[in-house]
N, CA, C and O of each residue as an XYZ file, in Angstrom:
468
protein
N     -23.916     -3.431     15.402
C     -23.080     -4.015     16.447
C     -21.636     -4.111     15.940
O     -21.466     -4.893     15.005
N     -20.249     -3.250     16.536
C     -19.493     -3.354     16.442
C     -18.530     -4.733     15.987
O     -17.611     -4.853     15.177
N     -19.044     -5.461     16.691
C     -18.453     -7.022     16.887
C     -18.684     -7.634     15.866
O     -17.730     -8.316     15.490
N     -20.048     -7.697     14.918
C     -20.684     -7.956     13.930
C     -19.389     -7.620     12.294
O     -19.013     -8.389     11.409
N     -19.104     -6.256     12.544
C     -18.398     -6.317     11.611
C     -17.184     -6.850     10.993
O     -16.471     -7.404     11.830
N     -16.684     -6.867      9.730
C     -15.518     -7.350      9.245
C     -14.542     -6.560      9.753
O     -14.516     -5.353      9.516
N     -13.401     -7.336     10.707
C     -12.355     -6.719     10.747
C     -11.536     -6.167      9.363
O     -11.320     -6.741      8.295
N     -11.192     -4.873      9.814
C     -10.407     -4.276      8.395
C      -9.102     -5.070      8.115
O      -8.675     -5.157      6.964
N      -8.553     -5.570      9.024
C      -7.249     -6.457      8.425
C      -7.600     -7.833      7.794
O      -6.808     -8.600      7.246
N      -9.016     -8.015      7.984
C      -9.671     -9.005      7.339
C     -10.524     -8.686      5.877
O     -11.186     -9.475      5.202
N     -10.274     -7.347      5.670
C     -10.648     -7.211      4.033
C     -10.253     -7.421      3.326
O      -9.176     -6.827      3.391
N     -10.310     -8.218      2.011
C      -8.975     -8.336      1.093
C      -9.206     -7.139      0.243
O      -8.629     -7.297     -0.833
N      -9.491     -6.620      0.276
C      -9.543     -5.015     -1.108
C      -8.880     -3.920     -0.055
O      -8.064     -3.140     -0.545
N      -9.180     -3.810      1.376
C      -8.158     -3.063      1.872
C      -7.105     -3.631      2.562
O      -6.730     -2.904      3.482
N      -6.323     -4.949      2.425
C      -5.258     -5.790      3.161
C      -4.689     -5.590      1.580
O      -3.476     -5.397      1.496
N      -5.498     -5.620      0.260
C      -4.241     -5.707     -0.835
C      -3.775     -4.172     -1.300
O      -2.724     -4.021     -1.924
N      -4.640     -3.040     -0.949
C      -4.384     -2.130     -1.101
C      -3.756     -1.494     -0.657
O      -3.040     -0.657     -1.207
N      -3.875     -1.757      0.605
C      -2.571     -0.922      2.129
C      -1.909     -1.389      1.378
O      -1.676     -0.590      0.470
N      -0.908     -3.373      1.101
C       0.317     -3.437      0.881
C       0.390     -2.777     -0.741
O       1.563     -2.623     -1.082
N      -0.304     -2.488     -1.473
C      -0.039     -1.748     -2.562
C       0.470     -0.466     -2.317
O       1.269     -0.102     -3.179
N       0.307      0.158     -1.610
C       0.884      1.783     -1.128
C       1.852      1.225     -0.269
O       2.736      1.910     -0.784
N       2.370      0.684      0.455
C       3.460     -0.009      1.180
C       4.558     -0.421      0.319
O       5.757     -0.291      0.567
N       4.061     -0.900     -0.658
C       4.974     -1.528     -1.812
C       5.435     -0.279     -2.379
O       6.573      0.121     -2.133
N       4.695      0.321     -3.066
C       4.819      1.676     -3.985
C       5.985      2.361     -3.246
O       7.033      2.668     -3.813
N       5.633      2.666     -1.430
C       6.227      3.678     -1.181
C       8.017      2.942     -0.815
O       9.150      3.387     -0.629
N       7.540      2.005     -0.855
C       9.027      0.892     -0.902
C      10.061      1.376     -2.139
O      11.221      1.780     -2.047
N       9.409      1.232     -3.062
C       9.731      1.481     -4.313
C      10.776      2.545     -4.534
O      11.977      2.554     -4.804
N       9.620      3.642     -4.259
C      10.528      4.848     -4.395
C      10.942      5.496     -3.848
O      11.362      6.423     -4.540
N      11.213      5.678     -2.358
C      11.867      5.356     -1.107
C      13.291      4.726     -2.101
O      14.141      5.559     -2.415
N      13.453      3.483     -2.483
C      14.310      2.887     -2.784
C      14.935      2.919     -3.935
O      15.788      2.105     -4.290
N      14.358      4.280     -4.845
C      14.907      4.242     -6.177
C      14.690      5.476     -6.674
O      13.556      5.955     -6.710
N      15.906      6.198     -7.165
C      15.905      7.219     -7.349
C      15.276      7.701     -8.743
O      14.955      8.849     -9.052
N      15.178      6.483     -9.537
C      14.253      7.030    -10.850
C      12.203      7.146    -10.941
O      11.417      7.730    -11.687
N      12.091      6.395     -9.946
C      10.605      6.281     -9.635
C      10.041      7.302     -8.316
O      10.535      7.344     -7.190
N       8.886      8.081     -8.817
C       8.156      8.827     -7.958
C       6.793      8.448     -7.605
O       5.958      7.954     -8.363
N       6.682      8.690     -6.563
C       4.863      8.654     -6.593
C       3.674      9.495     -7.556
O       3.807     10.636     -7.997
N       2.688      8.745     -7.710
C       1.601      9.573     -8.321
C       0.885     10.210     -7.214
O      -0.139      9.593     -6.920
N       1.116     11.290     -6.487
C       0.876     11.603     -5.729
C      -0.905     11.921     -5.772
O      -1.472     11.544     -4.746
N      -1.529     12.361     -6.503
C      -2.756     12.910     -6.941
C      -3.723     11.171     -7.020
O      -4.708     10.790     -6.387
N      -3.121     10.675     -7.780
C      -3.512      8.829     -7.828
C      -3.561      8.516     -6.440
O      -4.570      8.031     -5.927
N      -2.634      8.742     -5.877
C      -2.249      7.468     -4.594
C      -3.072      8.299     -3.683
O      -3.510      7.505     -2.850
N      -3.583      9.695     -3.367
C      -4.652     10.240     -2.276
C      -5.877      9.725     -2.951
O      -6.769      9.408     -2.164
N      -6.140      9.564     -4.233
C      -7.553      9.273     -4.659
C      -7.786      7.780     -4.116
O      -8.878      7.340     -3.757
N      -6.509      7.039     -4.119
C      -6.969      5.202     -4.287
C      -6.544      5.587     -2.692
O      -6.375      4.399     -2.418
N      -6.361      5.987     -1.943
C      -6.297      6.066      0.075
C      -7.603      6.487      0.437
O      -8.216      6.084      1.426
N      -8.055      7.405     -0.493
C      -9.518      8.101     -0.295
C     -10.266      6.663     -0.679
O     -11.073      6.576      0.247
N     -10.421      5.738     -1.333
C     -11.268      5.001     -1.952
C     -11.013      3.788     -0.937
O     -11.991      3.051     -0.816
N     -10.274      3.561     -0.444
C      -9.723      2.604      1.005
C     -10.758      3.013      2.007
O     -11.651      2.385      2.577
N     -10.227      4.690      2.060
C     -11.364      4.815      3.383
C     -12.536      4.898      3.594
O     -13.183      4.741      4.629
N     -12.953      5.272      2.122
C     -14.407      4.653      1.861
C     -14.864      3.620      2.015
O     -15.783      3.523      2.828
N     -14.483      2.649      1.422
C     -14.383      1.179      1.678
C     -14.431      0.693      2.934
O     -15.124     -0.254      3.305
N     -13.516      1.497      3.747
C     -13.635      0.935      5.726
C     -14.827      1.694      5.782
O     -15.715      0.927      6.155
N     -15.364      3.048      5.555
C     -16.092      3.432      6.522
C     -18.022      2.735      5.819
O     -19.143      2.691      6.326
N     -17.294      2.238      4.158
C     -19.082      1.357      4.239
C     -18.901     -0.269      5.251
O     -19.806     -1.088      5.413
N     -17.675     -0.357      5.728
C     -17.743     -1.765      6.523
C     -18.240     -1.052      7.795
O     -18.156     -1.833      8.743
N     -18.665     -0.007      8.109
C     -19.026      0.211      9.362
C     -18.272      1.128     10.068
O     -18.895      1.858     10.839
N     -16.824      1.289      9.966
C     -15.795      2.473     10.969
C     -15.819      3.962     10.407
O     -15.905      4.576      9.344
N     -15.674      4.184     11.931
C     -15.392      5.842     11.557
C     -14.025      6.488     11.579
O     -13.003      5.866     11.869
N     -14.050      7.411     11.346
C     -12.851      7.938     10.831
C     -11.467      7.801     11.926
O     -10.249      7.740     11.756
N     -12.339      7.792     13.066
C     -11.349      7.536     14.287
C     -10.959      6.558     14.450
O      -9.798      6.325     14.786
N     -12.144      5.434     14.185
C     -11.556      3.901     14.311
C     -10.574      3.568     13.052
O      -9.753      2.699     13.347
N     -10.466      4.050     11.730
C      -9.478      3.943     10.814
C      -8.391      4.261     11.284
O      -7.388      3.552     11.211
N      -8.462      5.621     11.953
C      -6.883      6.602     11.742
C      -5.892      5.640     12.541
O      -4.723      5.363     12.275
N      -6.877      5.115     13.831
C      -5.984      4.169     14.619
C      -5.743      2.965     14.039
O      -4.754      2.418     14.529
N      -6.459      2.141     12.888
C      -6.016      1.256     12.546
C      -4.797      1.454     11.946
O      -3.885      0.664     12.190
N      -4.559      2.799     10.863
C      -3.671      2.855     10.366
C      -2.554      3.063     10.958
O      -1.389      2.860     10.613
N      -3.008      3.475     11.856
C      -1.634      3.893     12.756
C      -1.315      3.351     13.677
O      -0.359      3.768     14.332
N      -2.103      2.088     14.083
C      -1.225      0.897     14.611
C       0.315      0.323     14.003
O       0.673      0.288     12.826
N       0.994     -0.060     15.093
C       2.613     -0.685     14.495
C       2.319     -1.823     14.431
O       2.891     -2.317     13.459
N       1.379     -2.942     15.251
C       1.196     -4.162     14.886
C       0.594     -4.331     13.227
O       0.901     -5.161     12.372
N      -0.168     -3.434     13.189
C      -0.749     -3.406     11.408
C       0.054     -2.932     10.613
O       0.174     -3.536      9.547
N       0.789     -1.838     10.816
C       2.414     -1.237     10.009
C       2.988     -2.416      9.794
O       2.882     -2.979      8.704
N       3.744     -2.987     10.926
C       4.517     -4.391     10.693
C       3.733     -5.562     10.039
O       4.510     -6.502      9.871
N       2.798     -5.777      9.718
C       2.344     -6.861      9.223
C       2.357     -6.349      7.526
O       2.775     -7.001      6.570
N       1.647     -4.728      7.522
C       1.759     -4.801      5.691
C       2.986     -4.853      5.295
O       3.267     -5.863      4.650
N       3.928     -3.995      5.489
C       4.909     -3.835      5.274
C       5.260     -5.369      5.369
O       5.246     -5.717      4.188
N       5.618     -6.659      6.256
C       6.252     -7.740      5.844
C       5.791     -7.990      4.772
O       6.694     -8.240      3.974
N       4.242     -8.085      4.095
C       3.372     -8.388      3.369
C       4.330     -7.920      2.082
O       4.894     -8.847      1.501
N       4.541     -6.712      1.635
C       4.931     -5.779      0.688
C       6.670     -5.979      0.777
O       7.452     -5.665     -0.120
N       6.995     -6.526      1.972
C       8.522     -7.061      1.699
C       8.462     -8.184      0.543
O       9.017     -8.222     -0.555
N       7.646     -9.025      1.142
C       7.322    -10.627      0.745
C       7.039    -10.341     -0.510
O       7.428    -11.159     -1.344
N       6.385     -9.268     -0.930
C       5.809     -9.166     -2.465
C       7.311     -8.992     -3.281
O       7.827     -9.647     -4.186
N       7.714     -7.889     -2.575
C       9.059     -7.593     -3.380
C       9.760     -8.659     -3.435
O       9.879     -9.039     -4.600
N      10.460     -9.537     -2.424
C      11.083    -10.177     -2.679
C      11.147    -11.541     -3.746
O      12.028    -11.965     -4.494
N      10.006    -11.916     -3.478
C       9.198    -12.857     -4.483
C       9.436    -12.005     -6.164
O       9.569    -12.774     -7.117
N       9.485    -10.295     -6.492
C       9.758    -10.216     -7.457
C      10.911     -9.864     -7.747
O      11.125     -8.992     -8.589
N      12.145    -10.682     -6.889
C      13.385    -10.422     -7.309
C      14.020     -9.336     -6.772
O      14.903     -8.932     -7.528
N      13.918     -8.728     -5.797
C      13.957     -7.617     -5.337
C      15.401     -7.804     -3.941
O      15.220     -8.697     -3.114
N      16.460     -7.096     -3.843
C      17.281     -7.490     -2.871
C      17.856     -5.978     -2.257
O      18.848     -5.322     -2.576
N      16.808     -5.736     -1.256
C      16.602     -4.475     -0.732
C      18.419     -3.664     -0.227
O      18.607     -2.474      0.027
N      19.460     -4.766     -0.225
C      20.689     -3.853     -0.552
C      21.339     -3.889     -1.097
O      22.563     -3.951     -0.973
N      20.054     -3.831     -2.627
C      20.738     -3.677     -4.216
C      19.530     -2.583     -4.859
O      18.451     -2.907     -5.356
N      20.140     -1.060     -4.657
C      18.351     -0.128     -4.946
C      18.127     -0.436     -6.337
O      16.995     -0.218     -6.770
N      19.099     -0.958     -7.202
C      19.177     -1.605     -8.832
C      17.757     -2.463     -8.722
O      16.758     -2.043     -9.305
N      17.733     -3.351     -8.156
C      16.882     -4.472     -8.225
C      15.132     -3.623     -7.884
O      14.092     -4.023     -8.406
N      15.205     -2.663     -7.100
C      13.317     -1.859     -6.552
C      13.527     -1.199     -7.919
O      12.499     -1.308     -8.588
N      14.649     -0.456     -8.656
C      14.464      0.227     -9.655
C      13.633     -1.101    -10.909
O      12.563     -1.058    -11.517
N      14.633     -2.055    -10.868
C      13.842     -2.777    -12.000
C      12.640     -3.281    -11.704
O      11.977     -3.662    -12.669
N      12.190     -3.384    -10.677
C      10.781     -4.019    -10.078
C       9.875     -2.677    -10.496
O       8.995     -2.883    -11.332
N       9.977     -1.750    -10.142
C       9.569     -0.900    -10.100
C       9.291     -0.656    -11.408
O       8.074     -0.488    -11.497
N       9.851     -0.548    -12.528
C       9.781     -0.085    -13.766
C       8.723     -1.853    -14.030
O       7.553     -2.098    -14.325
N       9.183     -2.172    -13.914
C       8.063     -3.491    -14.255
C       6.824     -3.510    -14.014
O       5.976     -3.813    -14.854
N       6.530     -3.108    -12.554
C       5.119     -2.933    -11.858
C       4.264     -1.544    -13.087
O       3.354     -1.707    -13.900
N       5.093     -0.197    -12.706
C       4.438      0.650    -13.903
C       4.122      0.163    -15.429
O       3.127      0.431    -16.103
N       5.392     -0.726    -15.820
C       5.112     -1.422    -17.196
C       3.997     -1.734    -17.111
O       3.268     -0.898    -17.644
N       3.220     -2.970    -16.474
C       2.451     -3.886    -16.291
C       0.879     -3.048    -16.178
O      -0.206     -3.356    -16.671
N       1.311     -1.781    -15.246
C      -0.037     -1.331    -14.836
C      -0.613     -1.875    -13.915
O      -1.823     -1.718    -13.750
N       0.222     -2.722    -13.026
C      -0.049     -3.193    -11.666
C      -1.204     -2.024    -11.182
O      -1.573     -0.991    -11.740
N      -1.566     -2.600    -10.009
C      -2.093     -1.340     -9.009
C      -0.891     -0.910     -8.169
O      -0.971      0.166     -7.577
N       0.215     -1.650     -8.063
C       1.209     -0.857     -7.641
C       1.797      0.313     -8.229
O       1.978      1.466     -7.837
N       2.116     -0.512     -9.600
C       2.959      0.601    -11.060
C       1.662      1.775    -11.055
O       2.083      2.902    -11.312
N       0.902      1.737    -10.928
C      -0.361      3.045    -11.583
C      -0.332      4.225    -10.493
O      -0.861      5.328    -10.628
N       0.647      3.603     -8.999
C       0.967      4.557     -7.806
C       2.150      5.525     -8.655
O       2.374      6.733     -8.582
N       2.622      4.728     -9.265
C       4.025      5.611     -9.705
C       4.321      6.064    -11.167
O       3.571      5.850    -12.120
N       5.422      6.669    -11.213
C       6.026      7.026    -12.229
C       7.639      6.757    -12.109
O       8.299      6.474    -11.109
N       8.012      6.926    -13.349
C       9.385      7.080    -13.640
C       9.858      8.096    -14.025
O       9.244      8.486    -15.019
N      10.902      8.942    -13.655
C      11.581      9.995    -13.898
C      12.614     10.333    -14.363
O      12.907     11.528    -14.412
C-alpha cells in the first residue's frame, strides 16, 4: 500500500544525502579550485536510488520526486543552512573555497564528492 510507505523527504539517509550532493554541487559551482568526483557522486546517487526504490518507489515515482521544485527548494535551503553555519558567505567564492577544502580535508560525505584542483 502506497500510503503505508515512508515518505522519501522523510528519510534521513536520503534527506542527508540529497543535501550532500546539493552542498557538493554548491561548492564547486562556487569555487574554482574544487571539482566533483564525478564517478563517486553517480555511485553514492545510484545508492540513494536504491535506497528509495527498497522503501517501495519506482523509478518514476523518484524521477518526479527529484524533480520536484518544492523538494529542490527545500534541499538546497537545507545545504544553504549547512554552508552557512560553516562560515560560508555565498558573495565571497573565498569562503565555499575554504569550506570546501575543509569538507574534503575531513572526509565529510560531502568532501569524498570532491576534489581539489
Amino acid at each position: 500500500d502506497a500510503d503505508a510507505r515512508v515518505k522519501l523527504q522523510d528519510d534521513a539517509t536520503l534527506e542527508l544525502g540529497l543535501r550532500s550532493v546539493a552542498i557538493g554541487k554548491m561548492l564547486y559551482k562556487g569555487c574554482e579550485t574544487i571539482t566533483p568526483r564525478r564517478i563517486r557522486a553517480f555511485s553514492f546517487a545510484r545508492s540513494l536510488q536504491s535506497r528509495a526504490r527498497k522503501l517501495g518507489y519506482s523509478d518514476a515515482e523518484i524521477d518526479a520526486y527529484l524533480d520536484s521544485d518544492v523538494d529542490k527548494d527545500r534541499v538546497k535551503a537545507k545545504a544553504r543552512a549547512y554552508l552557512k553555519a560553516k562560515g560560508t558567505d555565498f558573495a565571497k567564492p573565498a569562503t565555499l573555497c575554504m569550506v570546501g577544502a575543509a569538507e574534503i580535508k575531513s572526509g565529510t560525505a560531502v568532501g569524498k564528492l570532491l576534489r581539489l584542483h
